[in-house]
Coordinates of C-alpha atoms and ligand atoms in Angstrom, one line a residue:
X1 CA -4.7 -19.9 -24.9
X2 CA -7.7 -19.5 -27.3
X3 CA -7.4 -19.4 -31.3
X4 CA -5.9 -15.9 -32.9
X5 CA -7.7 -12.8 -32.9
X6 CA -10.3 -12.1 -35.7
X7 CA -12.4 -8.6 -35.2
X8 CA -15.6 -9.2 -33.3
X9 CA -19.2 -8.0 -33.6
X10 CA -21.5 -8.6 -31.4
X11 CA -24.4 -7.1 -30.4
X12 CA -23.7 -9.3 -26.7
X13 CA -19.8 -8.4 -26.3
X14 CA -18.0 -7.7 -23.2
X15 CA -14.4 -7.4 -23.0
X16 CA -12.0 -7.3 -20.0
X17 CA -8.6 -5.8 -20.1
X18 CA -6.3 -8.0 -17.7
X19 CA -7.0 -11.6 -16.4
X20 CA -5.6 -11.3 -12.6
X21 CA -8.3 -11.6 -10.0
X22 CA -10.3 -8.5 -10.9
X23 CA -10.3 -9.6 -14.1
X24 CA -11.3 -13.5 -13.9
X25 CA -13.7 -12.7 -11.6
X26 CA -15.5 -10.0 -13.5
X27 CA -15.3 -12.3 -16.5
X28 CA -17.1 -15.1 -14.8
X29 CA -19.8 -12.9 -13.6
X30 CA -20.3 -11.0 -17.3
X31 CA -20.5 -14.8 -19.3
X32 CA -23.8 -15.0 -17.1
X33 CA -24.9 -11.9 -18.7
X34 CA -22.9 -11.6 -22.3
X35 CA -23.3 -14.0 -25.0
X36 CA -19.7 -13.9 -25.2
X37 CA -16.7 -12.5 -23.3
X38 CA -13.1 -11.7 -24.1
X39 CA -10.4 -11.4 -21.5
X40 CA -7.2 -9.7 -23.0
X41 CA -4.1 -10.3 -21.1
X42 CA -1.0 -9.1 -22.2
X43 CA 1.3 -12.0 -20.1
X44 CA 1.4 -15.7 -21.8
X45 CA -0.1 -17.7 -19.5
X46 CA 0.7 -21.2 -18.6
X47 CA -1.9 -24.4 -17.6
X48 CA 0.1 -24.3 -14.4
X49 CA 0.3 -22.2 -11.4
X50 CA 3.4 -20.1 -12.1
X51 CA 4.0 -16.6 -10.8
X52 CA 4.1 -14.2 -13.9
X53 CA 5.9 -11.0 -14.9
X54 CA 2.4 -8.9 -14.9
X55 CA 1.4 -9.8 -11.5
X56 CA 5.0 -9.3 -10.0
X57 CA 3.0 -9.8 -6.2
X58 CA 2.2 -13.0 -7.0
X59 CA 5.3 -14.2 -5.2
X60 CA 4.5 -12.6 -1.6
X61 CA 1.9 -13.8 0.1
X62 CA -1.8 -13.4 -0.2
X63 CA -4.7 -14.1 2.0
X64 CA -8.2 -14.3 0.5
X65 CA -10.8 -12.6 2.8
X66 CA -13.8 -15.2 3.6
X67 CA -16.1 -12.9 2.0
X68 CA -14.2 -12.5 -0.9
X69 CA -14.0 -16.9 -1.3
X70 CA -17.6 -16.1 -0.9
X71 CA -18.1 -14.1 -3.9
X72 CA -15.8 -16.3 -5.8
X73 CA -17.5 -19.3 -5.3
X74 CA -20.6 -18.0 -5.9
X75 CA -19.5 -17.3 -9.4
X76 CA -17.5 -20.1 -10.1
X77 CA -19.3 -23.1 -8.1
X78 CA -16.9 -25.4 -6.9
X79 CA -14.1 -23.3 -6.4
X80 CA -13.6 -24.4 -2.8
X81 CA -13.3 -27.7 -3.6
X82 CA -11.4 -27.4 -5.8
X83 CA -8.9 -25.7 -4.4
X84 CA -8.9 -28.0 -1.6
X85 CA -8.4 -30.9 -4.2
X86 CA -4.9 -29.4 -5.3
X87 CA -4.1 -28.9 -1.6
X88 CA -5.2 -25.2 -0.3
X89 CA -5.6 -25.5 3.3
X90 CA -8.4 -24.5 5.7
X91 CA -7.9 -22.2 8.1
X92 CA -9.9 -20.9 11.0
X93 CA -7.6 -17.7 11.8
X94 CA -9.1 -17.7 15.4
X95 CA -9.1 -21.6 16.3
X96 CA -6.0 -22.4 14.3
X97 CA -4.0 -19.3 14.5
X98 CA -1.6 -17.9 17.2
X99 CA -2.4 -13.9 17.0
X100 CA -0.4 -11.5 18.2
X101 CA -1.9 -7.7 18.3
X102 CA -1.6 -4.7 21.0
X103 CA 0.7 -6.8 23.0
X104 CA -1.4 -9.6 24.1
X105 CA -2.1 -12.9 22.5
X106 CA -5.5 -13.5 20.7
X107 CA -7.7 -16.2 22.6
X108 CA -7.6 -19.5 20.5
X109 CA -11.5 -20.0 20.0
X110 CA -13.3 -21.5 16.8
X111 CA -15.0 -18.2 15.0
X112 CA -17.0 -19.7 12.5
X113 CA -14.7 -17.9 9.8
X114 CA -12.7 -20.4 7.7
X115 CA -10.5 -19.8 4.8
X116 CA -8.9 -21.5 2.2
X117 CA -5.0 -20.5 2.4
X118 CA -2.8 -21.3 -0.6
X119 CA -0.4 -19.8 -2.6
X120 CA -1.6 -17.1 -5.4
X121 CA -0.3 -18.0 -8.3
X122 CA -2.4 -21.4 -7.2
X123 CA -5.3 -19.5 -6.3
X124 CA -5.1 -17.7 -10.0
X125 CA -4.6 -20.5 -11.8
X126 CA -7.4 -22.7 -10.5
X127 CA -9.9 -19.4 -11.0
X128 CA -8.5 -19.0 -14.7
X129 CA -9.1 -22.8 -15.7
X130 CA -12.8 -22.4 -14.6
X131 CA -13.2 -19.3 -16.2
X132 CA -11.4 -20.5 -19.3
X133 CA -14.1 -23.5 -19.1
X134 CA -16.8 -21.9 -19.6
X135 CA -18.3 -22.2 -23.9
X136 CA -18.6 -18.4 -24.1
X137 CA -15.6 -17.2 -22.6
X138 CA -11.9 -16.8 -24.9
X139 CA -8.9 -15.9 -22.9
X140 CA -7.0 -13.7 -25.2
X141 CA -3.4 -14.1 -24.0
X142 CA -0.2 -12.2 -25.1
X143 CA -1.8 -9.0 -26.4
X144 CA -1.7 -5.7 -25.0
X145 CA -4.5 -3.2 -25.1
X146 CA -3.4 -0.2 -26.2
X147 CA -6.4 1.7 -26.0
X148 CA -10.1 2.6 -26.2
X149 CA -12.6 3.1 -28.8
X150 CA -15.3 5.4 -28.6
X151 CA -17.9 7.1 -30.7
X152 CA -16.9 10.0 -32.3
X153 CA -17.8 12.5 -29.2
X154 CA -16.1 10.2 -26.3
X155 CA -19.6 10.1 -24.7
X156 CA -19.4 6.1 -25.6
X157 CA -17.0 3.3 -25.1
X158 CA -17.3 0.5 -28.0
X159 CA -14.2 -1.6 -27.3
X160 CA -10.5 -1.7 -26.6
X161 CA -7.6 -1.8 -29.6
X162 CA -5.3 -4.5 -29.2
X163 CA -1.6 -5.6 -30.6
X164 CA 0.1 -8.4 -30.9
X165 CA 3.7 -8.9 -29.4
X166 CA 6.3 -8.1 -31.9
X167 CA 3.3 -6.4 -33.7
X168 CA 2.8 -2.3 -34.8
X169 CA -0.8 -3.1 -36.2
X170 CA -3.4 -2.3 -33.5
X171 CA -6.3 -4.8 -33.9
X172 CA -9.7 -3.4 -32.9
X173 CA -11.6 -5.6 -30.6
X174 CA -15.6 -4.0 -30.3
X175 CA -17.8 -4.9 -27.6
X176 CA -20.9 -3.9 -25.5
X177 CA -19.1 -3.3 -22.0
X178 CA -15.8 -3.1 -21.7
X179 CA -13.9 -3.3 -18.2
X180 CA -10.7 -2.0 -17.1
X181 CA -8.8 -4.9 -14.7
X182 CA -5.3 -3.8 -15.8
X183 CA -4.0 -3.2 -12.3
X184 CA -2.5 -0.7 -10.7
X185 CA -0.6 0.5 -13.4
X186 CA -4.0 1.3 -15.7
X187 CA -3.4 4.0 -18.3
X188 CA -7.2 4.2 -18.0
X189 CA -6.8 7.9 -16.7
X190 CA -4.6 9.1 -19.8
X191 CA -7.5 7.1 -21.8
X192 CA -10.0 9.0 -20.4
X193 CA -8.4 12.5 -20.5
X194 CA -8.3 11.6 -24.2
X195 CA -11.5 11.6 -24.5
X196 CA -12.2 15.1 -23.1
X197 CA -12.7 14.2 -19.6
X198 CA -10.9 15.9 -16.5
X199 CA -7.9 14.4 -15.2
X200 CA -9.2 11.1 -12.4
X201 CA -8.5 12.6 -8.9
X202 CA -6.5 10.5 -7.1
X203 CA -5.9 9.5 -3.0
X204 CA -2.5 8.8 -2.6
X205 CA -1.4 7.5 0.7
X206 CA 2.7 7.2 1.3
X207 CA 3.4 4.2 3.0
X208 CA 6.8 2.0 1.8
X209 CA 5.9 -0.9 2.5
X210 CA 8.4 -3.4 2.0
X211 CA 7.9 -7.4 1.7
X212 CA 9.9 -10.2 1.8
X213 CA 8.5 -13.8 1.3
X214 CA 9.9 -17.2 1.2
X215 CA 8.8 -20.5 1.3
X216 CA 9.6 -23.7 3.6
X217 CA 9.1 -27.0 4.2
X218 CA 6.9 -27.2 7.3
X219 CA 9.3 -29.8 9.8
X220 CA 7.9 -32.3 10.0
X221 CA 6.1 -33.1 13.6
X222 CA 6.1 -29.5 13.8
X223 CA 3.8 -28.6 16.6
X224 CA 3.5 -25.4 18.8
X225 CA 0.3 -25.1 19.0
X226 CA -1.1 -23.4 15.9
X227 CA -1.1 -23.8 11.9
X228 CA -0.9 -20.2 11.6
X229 CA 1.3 -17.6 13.0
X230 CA 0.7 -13.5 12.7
X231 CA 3.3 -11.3 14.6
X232 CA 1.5 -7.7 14.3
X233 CA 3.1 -4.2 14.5
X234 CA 3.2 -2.3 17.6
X235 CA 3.0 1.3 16.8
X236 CA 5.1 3.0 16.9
X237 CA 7.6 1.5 18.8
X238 CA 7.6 -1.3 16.3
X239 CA 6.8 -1.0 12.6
X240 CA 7.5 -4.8 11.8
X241 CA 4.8 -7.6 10.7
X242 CA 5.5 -11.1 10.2
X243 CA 3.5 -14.4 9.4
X244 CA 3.5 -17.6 8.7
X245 CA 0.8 -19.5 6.5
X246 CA 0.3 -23.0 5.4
X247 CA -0.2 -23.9 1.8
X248 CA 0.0 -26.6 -0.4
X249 CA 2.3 -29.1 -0.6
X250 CA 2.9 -29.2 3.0
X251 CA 4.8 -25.8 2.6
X252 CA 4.8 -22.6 4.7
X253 CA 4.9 -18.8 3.2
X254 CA 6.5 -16.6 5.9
X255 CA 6.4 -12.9 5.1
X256 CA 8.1 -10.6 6.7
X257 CA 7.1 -6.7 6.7
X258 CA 7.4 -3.3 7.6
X259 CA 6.3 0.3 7.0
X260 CA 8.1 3.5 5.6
X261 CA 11.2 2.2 4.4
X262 CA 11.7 -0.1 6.7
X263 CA 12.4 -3.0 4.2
X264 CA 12.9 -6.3 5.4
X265 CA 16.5 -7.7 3.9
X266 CA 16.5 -10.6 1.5
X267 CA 19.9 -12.6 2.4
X268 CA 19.7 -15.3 4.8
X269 CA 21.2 -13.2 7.8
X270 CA 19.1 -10.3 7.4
X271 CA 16.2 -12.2 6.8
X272 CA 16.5 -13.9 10.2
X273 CA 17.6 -11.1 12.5
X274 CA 14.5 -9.1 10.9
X275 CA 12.1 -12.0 12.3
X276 CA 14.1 -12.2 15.4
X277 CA 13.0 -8.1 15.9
X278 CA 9.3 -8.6 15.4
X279 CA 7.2 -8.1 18.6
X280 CA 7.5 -11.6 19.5
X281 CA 10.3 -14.4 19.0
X282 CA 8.0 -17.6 18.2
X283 CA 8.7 -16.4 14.1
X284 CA 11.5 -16.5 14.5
X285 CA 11.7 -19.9 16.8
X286 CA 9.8 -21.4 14.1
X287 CA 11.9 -20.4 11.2
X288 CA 14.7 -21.9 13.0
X289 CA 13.2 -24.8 12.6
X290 CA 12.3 -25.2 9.0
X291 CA 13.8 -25.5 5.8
X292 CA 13.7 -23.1 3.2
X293 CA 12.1 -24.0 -0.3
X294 CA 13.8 -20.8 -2.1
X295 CA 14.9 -17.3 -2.6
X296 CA 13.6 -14.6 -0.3
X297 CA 11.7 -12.5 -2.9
X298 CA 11.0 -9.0 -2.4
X299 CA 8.3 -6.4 -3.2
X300 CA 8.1 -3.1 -2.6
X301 CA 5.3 -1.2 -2.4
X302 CA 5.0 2.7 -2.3
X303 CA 1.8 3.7 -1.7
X304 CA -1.9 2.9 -1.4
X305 CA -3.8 4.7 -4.1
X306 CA -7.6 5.6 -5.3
X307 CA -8.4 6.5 -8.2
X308 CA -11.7 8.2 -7.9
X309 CA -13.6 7.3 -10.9
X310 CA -16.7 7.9 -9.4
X311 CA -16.2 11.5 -8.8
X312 CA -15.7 12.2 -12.8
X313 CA -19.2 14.4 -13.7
X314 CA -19.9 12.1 -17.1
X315 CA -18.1 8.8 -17.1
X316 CA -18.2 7.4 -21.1
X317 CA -21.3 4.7 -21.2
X318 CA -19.5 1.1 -21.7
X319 CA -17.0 1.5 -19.3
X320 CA -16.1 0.2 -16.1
X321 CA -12.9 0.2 -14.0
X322 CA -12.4 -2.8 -11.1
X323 CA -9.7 -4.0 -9.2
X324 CA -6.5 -2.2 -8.4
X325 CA -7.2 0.1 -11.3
X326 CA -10.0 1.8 -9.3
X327 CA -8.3 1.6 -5.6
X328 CA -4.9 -0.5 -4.6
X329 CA -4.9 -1.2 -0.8
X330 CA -1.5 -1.4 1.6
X331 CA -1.4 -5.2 1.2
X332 CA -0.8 -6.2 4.7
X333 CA -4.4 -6.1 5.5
X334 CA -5.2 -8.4 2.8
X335 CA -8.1 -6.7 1.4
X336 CA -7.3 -6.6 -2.4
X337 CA -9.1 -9.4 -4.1
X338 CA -12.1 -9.0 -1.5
X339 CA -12.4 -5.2 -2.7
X340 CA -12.4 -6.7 -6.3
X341 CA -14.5 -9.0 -5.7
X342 CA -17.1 -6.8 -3.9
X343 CA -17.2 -4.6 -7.0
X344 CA -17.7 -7.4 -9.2
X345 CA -20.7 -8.2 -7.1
X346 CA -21.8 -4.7 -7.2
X347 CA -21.4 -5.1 -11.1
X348 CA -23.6 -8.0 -11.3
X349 CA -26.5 -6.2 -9.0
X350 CA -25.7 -3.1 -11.3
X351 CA -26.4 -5.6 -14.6
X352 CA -29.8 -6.1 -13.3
X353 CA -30.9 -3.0 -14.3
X354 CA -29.2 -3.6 -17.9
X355 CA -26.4 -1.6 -19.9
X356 CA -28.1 2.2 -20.3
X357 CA -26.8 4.1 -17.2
X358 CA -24.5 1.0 -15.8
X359 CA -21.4 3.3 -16.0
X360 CA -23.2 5.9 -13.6
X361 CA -24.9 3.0 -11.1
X362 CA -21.8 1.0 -11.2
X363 CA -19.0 4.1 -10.1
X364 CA -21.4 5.5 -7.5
X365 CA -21.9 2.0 -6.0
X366 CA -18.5 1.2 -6.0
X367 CA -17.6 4.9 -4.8
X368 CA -19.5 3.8 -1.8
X369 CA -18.4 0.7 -1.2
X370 CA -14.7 0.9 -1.3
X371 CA -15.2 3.6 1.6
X372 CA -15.1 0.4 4.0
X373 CA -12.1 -1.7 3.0
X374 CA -9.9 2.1 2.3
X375 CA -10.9 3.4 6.0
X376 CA -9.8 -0.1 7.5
X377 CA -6.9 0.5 5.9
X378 CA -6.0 4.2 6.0
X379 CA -6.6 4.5 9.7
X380 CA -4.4 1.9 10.4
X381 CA -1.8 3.2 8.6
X382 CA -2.3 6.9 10.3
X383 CA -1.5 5.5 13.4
X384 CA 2.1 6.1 12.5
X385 CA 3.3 9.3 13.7
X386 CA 4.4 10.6 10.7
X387 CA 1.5 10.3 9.4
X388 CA -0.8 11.7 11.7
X389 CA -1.9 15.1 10.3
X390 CA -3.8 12.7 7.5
X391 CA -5.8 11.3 10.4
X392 CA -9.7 12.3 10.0
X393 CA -11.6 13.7 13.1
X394 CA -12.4 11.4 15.7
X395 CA -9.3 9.1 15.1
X396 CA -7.9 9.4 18.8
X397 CA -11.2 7.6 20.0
X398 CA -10.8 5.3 17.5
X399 CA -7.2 4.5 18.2
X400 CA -8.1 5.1 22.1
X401 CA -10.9 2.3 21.4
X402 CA -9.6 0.3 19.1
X403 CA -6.3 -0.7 21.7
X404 CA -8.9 -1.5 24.5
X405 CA -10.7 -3.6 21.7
X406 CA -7.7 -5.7 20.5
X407 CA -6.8 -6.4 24.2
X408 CA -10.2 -7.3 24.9
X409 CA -9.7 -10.0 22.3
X410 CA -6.9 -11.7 24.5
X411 CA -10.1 -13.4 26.7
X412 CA -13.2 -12.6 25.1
X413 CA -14.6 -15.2 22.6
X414 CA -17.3 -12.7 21.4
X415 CA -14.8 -10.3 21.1
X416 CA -12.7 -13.1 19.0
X417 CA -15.3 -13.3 16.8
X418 CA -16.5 -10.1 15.7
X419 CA -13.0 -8.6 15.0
X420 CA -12.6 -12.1 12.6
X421 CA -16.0 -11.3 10.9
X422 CA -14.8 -7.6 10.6
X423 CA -11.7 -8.6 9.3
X424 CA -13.1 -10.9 6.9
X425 CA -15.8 -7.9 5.5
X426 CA -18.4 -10.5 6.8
X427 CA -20.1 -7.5 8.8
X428 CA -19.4 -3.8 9.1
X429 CA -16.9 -2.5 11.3
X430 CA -19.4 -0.4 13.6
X431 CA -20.1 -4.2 14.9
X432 CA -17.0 -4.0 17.1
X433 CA -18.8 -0.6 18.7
X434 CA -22.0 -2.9 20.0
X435 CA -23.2 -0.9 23.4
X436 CA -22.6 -5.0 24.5
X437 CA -18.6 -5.4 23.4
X438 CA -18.2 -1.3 24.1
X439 CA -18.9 -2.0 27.9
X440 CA -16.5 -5.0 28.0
X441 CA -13.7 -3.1 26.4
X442 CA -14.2 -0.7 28.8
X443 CA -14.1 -2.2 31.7
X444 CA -12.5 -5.5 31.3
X445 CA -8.8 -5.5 33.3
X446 CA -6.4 -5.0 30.9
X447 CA -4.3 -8.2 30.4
X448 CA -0.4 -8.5 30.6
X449 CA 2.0 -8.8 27.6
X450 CA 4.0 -10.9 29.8
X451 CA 4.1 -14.6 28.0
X452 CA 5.6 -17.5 28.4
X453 CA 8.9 -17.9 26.8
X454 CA 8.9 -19.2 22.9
X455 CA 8.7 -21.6 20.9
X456 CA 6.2 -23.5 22.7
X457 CA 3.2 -23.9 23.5
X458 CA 1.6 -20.7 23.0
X459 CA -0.8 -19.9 25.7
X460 CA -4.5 -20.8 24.9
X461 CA -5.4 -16.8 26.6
X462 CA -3.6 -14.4 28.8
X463 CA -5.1 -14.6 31.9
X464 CA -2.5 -12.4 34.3
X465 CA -4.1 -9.1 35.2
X466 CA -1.5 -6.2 34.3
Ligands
FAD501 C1 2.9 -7.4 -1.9 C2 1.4 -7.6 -2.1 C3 0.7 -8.5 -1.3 C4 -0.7 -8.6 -1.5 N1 -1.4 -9.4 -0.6 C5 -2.7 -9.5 -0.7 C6 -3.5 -10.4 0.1 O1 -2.9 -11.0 1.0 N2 -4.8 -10.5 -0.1 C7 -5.4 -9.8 -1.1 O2 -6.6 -10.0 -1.3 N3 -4.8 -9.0 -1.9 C8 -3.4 -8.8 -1.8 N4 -2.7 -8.0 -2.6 C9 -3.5 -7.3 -3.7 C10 -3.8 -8.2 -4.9 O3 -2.6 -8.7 -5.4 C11 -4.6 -7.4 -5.9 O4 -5.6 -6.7 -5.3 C12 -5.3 -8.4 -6.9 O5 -4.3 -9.1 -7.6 C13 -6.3 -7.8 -7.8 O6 -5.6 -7.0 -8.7 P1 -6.0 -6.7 -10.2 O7 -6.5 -8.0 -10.8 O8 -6.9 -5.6 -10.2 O9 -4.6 -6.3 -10.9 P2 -3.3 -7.1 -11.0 O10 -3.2 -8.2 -10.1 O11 -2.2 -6.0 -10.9 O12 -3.3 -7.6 -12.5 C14 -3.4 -6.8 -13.6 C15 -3.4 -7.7 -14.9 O13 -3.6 -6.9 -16.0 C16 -2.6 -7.3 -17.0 N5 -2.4 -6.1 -17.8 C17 -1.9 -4.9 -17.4 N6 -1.9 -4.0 -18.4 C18 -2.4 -4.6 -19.5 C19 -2.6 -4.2 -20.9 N7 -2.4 -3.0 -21.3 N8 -3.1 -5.1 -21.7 C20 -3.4 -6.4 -21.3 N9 -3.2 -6.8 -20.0 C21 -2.7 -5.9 -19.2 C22 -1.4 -7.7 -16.2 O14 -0.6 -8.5 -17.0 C23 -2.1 -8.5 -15.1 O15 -2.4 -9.8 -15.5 C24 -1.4 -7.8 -2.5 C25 -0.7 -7.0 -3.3 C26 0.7 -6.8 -3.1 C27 1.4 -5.8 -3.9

């Protein structure tokens, strides 16, 4: 992709170091604002959608947040359509969705939220080929950055060096801006020290998560009652996750998951028995059902980590970190690309002001705004009893509240709603504490996990009082 490199200078540069989602959508926001931007990847990349050795998650399932679609789409118009023209399907969670969560059964109810499910190497290739269509934008595939240039007292950024595979010479590539979107595996840190600044503190939370993900035909006719299935953990009696998501080509992704080293297997057997021990059997039912399009492909994931940029007292001018370089989220709540993509936008509001001081507005900013999405998360996971003594104050409340919440959810529609807007980072979590929804949690009856036996139908609501 893109003709070989020749050294740049430009007055209007900007280049970005990896082109997974952080670093596509960053490079579609900076060609409104660059006369020309350069996305260095170090993968080959293909016109198709293949999963690729750099993003090795490509192969497990991904949801996209509706507010991060939102922020896609608004800089690459046309995205949604697009991606429904090769076959990503859309999915009201809510209406469409069988839920299960705190031992009741979401009530089925249109929330207003719909996304666009398909698979991500999909996803990523229809985002690169609109990216790579815009006059100012070169897609510099194959090359690795190997590190930053500065000005001679490491107060300034001017570009990234670069080598070709197979190659010792280091190529030097200057811009304006440059932006890390290398991933979790950034050597940004090592860069910076480098340069004289303090080691990045880092937020590491211990989670081993484990995935496995496989593909299937959806059988044909099938139909229990929803498009999409989510099986949720129970802590802590049960530390297992499971769902099942339509995407293109008539297929289904079924993940299966679970926390601290609870892997799920990836041979047939395993596989199966592992969906049969989820909370509820209608996985499992439907799995019985379906034939499978693959392997059972595995990830594992060790911990959820934040790098805190922001804290550093003088952050070089000209650079920028986004994306899973700055702050990598357990993956089961699906924030990833939305917390990308909400930086990006914060990037673009940062841009307004122009390039002096964007390093300093952009970390604080994003400092701030990844407090949302890495709470979510984090409290979640603290749940689990061993790792409580990371809980913050006030999280027995929360916990306390946030059961009474889920069940409410079971028969309230409003209730239904809000946690999908939450969960979509369409409004702030303090929007499930309205005085309004806090008096129905509290004294709505509690509803049964009793259910009708599985596959089918689910029920619409629990209505049996416990
Ligand atoms: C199992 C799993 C499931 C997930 N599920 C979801 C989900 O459901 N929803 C969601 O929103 N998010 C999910 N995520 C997170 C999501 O994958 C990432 O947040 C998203 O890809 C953004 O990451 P990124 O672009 O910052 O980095 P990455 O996706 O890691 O990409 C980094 C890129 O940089 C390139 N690169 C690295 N180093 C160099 C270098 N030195 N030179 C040149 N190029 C380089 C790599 O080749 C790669 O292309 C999941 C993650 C995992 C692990």
């Amino acid at each position: 992709m893109g003709p070989p490199l020749t050294p740049v200078v430009s007055p209007r540069h900007a280049v970005v170091c990896g082109s997974s989602m952080a670093g596509l959508l960053t490079a579609g926001l900076l060609a409104r604002h660059f006369e020309r931007v350069t996305v260095v990847e170090r993968d080959g990349l293909e016109d198709t959608p293949l999963a690729r050795k750099g993003v090795p998650q490509g192969t497990q399932t991904h949801i996209l947040l509706k507010r991060g679609m939102d922020i896609a789409a608004a800089i690459f118009p046309g995205l949604m359509e697009d991606l429904q023209g090769v076959g990503a399907q859309a999915l009201d969670m809510a209406a469409d969705g069988a839920w299960h969560v705190a031992g009741v059964w979401r009530k089925r109810v249109p929330s207003g939220v719909t996304m666009y499910s398909q698979t991500r190497p999909l996803f990523e290739w229809r985002v690169r080929s609109m990216l790579a269509a815009l006059p100012n934008v070169r897609i510099l595939d194959r090359h690795d950055v190997t590190g930053l240039l500065h000005v001679a007292d490491g107060t300034r950024v001017t570009g990234l060096k670069v080598r070709a595979p197979g190659s010792t010479e280091e190529t030097r590539l200057e811009a304006d801006l440059v932006v890390d979107a290398s991933g979790r595996g950034s050597r940004m840190p090592q860069w910076l020290e480098a340069l004289g600044q303090p080691r990045v503190e880092e937020t590491r939370i211990q989670i081993d998560v484990g995935y496995a993900t496989r593909l299937y035909r959806i059988p044909p006719g099938f139909d229990a009652g929803w498009k999409s299935l989510i099986v949720s953990a129970e802590f802590p009696t049960n530390r297992r996750f499971g769902t099942v998501i339509p995407v293109e080509g008539g297929r289904w992704t079924v993940t299966l998951s679970g926390w601290l080293k609870d892997y799920p297997p990836t041979d047939e057997e395993g596989f199966l028995a592992y969906a049969r021990s989820l909370a509820q059997p209608h996985l499992y039912e439907a799995l019985k059902q379906a034939e499978p399009l693959g392997p059972i492909l595995s990830y594992r994931f060790s911990h959820s980590q934040w790098r805190h940029f922001e804290r550093l007292p003088r952050v070089p001018e000209g650079l920028l970190v986004v994306g899973d370089a700055f702050c990598s989220f357990n993956p089961i709540y699906g924030q990833g690309i939305t917390s990308s993509a909400l930086l990006v936008e914060a990037l673009g509001e940062c841009l307004r002001k122009g390039l002096d001081g964007l390093s300093r507005r952009y970390f604080e900013r994003a400092g701030q705004l990844l407090k949302v999405p890495w709470a979510l998360s984090t409290t979640e996971d603290f749940r689990l009893p061993e790792l409580a003594d990371m809980r913050p104050p006030g999280s027995s409340f929360l916990y306390w509240y946030g059961e009474r919440f889920q069940r409410l959810t079971a028969t309230d529609d409003e209730a239904v709603r809000t946690f999908m807007e939450v969960m979509h980072m369409l409004r702030p979590p303090t929007s499930m504490f309205s005085p309004r929804l806090f008096w129905k949690a509290l004294t709505s009856r509690p509803v049964s996990a009793v259910l009708p036996p599985a596959p089918k139908p689910l029920p619409v609501h629990v209505s049996k009082a416990a």
